[in-house]
Amino acid sequence: MDAAGLERALGLPVLLEKDATAAAIGERLYGMASELRNFVYLFIGAGLGAGLFLDGRLYTGGRRNAGEAGHMMVVPAGRPCDCGNRGCLERYVSLQALYEELGIAGGPLATPEHLAARGIDAAGERWLDAAAGPLRQAINILESMLDIDAVVLGGLLPPVWQEALMARLHPLPLSVRSSSGERVRQGSAGRDVVALGAAALLVFDEFNPQYEVLLKGGRR
């Protein structure tokens, strides 16, 4: 059901947003990204999504589809993806990819809580090795296209796994960001980052700069 359908059913105004975009808002308001004007928040969940802040403004794209970073094709002729392509980033960097490597996909152990309790064993090391290369390539692409201050990693992957993945990324390939600052950072808003961003949507929608409104005002 879309926002209009929910509004009719509830009799209340409704705002809908993708989980990765809500997470980026949560990190911007309550996490370390409050200091960043240009960043991409990579949300590692069942798949991989991204929220984009450019010039301090949330960017959602022409049809609100910006941030589908999980479907960047980073491995030619790589693993098949549900989208119909092969070699998509989320086939390597996602909870689903990790569950598959651990042999627990589709079972009761396929949860972030189990990952946190299990720790990183040999199968986990294999996933980290397989994920690091495609993620390095994706970071290079995002930096080169958007000239962002940083890529922020967050989502449902437990912190110990996030830290291990970040350690595997170095050295990062050269890009326009090569000589300036910490290029990849770990989010600090915690596992509730999506809920925090979603709870703030109404206020954020009012105060986030709306360039389209400004342009209309200039035509009067």
PDB file of N, CA, C and O in Angstrom, residues 153-182:
ATOM      1  N   LEU A 153      29.080   3.561   7.067  1.00  0.00           N
ATOM      2  CA  LEU A 153      28.543   2.209   7.119  1.00  0.00           C
ATOM      3  C   LEU A 153      27.663   2.043   8.358  1.00  0.00           C
ATOM      4  O   LEU A 153      28.044   2.440   9.458  1.00  0.00           O
ATOM      5  N   GLY A 154      26.502   1.454   8.160  1.00  0.00           N
ATOM      6  CA  GLY A 154      25.623   1.196   9.286  1.00  0.00           C
ATOM      7  C   GLY A 154      24.600   0.144   8.910  1.00  0.00           C
ATOM      8  O   GLY A 154      24.756  -0.572   7.924  1.00  0.00           O
ATOM      9  N   GLY A 155      23.559   0.027   9.706  1.00  0.00           N
ATOM     10  CA  GLY A 155      22.513  -0.933   9.422  1.00  0.00           C
ATOM     11  C   GLY A 155      22.427  -2.022  10.464  1.00  0.00           C
ATOM     12  O   GLY A 155      22.748  -1.813  11.642  1.00  0.00           O
ATOM     13  N   LEU A 156      22.038  -3.223  10.036  1.00  0.00           N
ATOM     14  CA  LEU A 156      21.748  -4.326  10.950  1.00  0.00           C
ATOM     15  C   LEU A 156      22.927  -5.263  11.154  1.00  0.00           C
ATOM     16  O   LEU A 156      22.861  -6.156  12.003  1.00  0.00           O
ATOM     17  N   LEU A 157      23.986  -5.102  10.393  1.00  0.00           N
ATOM     18  CA  LEU A 157      25.173  -5.915  10.602  1.00  0.00           C
ATOM     19  C   LEU A 157      25.780  -5.551  11.954  1.00  0.00           C
ATOM     20  O   LEU A 157      26.054  -4.378  12.218  1.00  0.00           O
ATOM     21  N   PRO A 158      25.995  -6.526  12.848  1.00  0.00           N
ATOM     22  CA  PRO A 158      26.509  -6.203  14.182  1.00  0.00           C
ATOM     23  C   PRO A 158      27.819  -5.427  14.123  1.00  0.00           C
ATOM     24  O   PRO A 158      28.616  -5.604  13.194  1.00  0.00           O
ATOM     25  N   PRO A 159      28.065  -4.542  15.099  1.00  0.00           N
ATOM     26  CA  PRO A 159      29.252  -3.664  15.067  1.00  0.00           C
ATOM     27  C   PRO A 159      30.565  -4.406  14.881  1.00  0.00           C
ATOM     28  O   PRO A 159      31.448  -3.927  14.145  1.00  0.00           O
ATOM     29  N   VAL A 160      30.750  -5.578  15.512  1.00  0.00           N
ATOM     30  CA  VAL A 160      32.021  -6.278  15.375  1.00  0.00           C
ATOM     31  C   VAL A 160      32.259  -6.698  13.929  1.00  0.00           C
ATOM     32  O   VAL A 160      33.391  -6.678  13.433  1.00  0.00           O
ATOM     33  N   TRP A 161      31.182  -7.060  13.225  1.00  0.00           N
ATOM     34  CA  TRP A 161      31.299  -7.404  11.810  1.00  0.00           C
ATOM     35  C   TRP A 161      31.557  -6.159  10.968  1.00  0.00           C
ATOM     36  O   TRP A 161      32.341  -6.196  10.008  1.00  0.00           O
ATOM     37  N   GLN A 162      30.889  -5.050  11.291  1.00  0.00           N
ATOM     38  CA  GLN A 162      31.140  -3.800  10.572  1.00  0.00           C
ATOM     39  C   GLN A 162      32.601  -3.385  10.703  1.00  0.00           C
ATOM     40  O   GLN A 162      33.241  -2.986   9.713  1.00  0.00           O
ATOM     41  N   GLU A 163      33.118  -3.474  11.914  1.00  0.00           N
ATOM     42  CA  GLU A 163      34.509  -3.077  12.138  1.00  0.00           C
ATOM     43  C   GLU A 163      35.462  -3.966  11.358  1.00  0.00           C
ATOM     44  O   GLU A 163      36.447  -3.477  10.763  1.00  0.00           O
ATOM     45  N   ALA A 164      35.197  -5.269  11.329  1.00  0.00           N
ATOM     46  CA  ALA A 164      36.053  -6.187  10.585  1.00  0.00           C
ATOM     47  C   ALA A 164      35.982  -5.906   9.092  1.00  0.00           C
ATOM     48  O   ALA A 164      37.001  -5.979   8.384  1.00  0.00           O
ATOM     49  N   LEU A 165      34.793  -5.577   8.593  1.00  0.00           N
ATOM     50  CA  LEU A 165      34.645  -5.261   7.180  1.00  0.00           C
ATOM     51  C   LEU A 165      35.392  -3.976   6.833  1.00  0.00           C
ATOM     52  O   LEU A 165      36.089  -3.903   5.805  1.00  0.00           O
ATOM     53  N   MET A 166      35.271  -2.968   7.684  1.00  0.00           N
ATOM     54  CA  MET A 166      35.983  -1.712   7.439  1.00  0.00           C
ATOM     55  C   MET A 166      37.499  -1.930   7.430  1.00  0.00           C
ATOM     56  O   MET A 166      38.215  -1.344   6.615  1.00  0.00           O
ATOM     57  N   ALA A 167      37.984  -2.791   8.312  1.00  0.00           N
ATOM     58  CA  ALA A 167      39.419  -3.071   8.349  1.00  0.00           C
ATOM     59  C   ALA A 167      39.884  -3.719   7.053  1.00  0.00           C
ATOM     60  O   ALA A 167      41.023  -3.509   6.610  1.00  0.00           O
ATOM     61  N   ARG A 168      39.001  -4.518   6.417  1.00  0.00           N
ATOM     62  CA  ARG A 168      39.363  -5.202   5.176  1.00  0.00           C
ATOM     63  C   ARG A 168      39.433  -4.248   3.978  1.00  0.00           C
ATOM     64  O   ARG A 168      39.956  -4.602   2.928  1.00  0.00           O
ATOM     65  N   LEU A 169      38.868  -3.063   4.116  1.00  0.00           N
ATOM     66  CA  LEU A 169      38.773  -2.154   2.965  1.00  0.00           C
ATOM     67  C   LEU A 169      40.088  -1.467   2.625  1.00  0.00           C
ATOM     68  O   LEU A 169      40.249  -0.961   1.513  1.00  0.00           O
ATOM     69  N   HIS A 170      41.005  -1.427   3.552  1.00  0.00           N
ATOM     70  CA  HIS A 170      42.240  -0.674   3.335  1.00  0.00           C
ATOM     71  C   HIS A 170      43.317  -1.549   2.717  1.00  0.00           C
ATOM     72  O   HIS A 170      43.445  -2.734   3.063  1.00  0.00           O
ATOM     73  N   PRO A 171      44.096  -0.984   1.781  1.00  0.00           N
ATOM     74  CA  PRO A 171      44.014   0.395   1.315  1.00  0.00           C
ATOM     75  C   PRO A 171      42.895   0.588   0.284  1.00  0.00           C
ATOM     76  O   PRO A 171      42.690  -0.268  -0.573  1.00  0.00           O
ATOM     77  N   LEU A 172      42.177   1.704   0.402  1.00  0.00           N
ATOM     78  CA  LEU A 172      41.137   2.022  -0.556  1.00  0.00           C
ATOM     79  C   LEU A 172      41.756   2.455  -1.883  1.00  0.00           C
ATOM     80  O   LEU A 172      42.848   3.028  -1.908  1.00  0.00           O
ATOM     81  N   PRO A 173      41.075   2.206  -3.001  1.00  0.00           N
ATOM     82  CA  PRO A 173      41.590   2.669  -4.289  1.00  0.00           C
ATOM     83  C   PRO A 173      41.592   4.189  -4.358  1.00  0.00           C
ATOM     84  O   PRO A 173      40.833   4.863  -3.648  1.00  0.00           O
ATOM     85  N   LEU A 174      42.429   4.730  -5.212  1.00  0.00           N
ATOM     86  CA  LEU A 174      42.513   6.183  -5.382  1.00  0.00           C
ATOM     87  C   LEU A 174      41.213   6.738  -5.936  1.00  0.00           C
ATOM     88  O   LEU A 174      40.537   6.105  -6.744  1.00  0.00           O
ATOM     89  N   SER A 175      40.861   7.924  -5.475  1.00  0.00           N
ATOM     90  CA  SER A 175      39.696   8.634  -6.009  1.00  0.00           C
ATOM     91  C   SER A 175      39.905  10.121  -5.728  1.00  0.00           C
ATOM     92  O   SER A 175      40.947  10.529  -5.216  1.00  0.00           O
ATOM     93  N   VAL A 176      38.888  10.922  -6.014  1.00  0.00           N
ATOM     94  CA  VAL A 176      38.986  12.357  -5.743  1.00  0.00           C
ATOM     95  C   VAL A 176      39.109  12.641  -4.252  1.00  0.00           C
ATOM     96  O   VAL A 176      39.485  13.746  -3.855  1.00  0.00           O
ATOM     97  N   ARG A 177      38.795  11.639  -3.407  1.00  0.00           N
ATOM     98  CA  ARG A 177      38.859  11.824  -1.958  1.00  0.00           C
ATOM     99  C   ARG A 177      40.138  11.270  -1.348  1.00  0.00           C
ATOM    100  O   ARG A 177      40.288  11.242  -0.133  1.00  0.00           O
ATOM    101  N   SER A 178      41.071  10.828  -2.158  1.00  0.00           N
ATOM    102  CA  SER A 178      42.214  10.067  -1.662  1.00  0.00           C
ATOM    103  C   SER A 178      43.047  10.807  -0.622  1.00  0.00           C
ATOM    104  O   SER A 178      43.585  10.200   0.298  1.00  0.00           O
ATOM    105  N   SER A 179      43.170  12.107  -0.760  1.00  0.00           N
ATOM    106  CA  SER A 179      44.102  12.837   0.101  1.00  0.00           C
ATOM    107  C   SER A 179      43.419  13.605   1.224  1.00  0.00           C
ATOM    108  O   SER A 179      44.049  14.431   1.878  1.00  0.00           O
ATOM    109  N   SER A 180      42.139  13.360   1.461  1.00  0.00           N
ATOM    110  CA  SER A 180      41.447  14.198   2.438  1.00  0.00           C
ATOM    111  C   SER A 180      40.576  13.385   3.392  1.00  0.00           C
ATOM    112  O   SER A 180      39.571  12.831   2.995  1.00  0.00           O
ATOM    113  N   GLY A 181      41.018  13.304   4.639  1.00  0.00           N
ATOM    114  CA  GLY A 181      40.178  12.832   5.727  1.00  0.00           C
ATOM    115  C   GLY A 181      39.885  11.347   5.741  1.00  0.00           C
ATOM    116  O   GLY A 181      40.401  10.559   4.953  1.00  0.00           O
ATOM    117  N   GLU A 182      39.049  10.968   6.687  1.00  0.00           N
ATOM    118  CA  GLU A 182      38.641   9.588   6.889  1.00  0.00           C
ATOM    119  C   GLU A 182      37.515   9.268   5.916  1.00  0.00           C
ATOM    120  O   GLU A 182      36.393   9.756   6.055  1.00  0.00           O
TER     121      GLU A 182
END
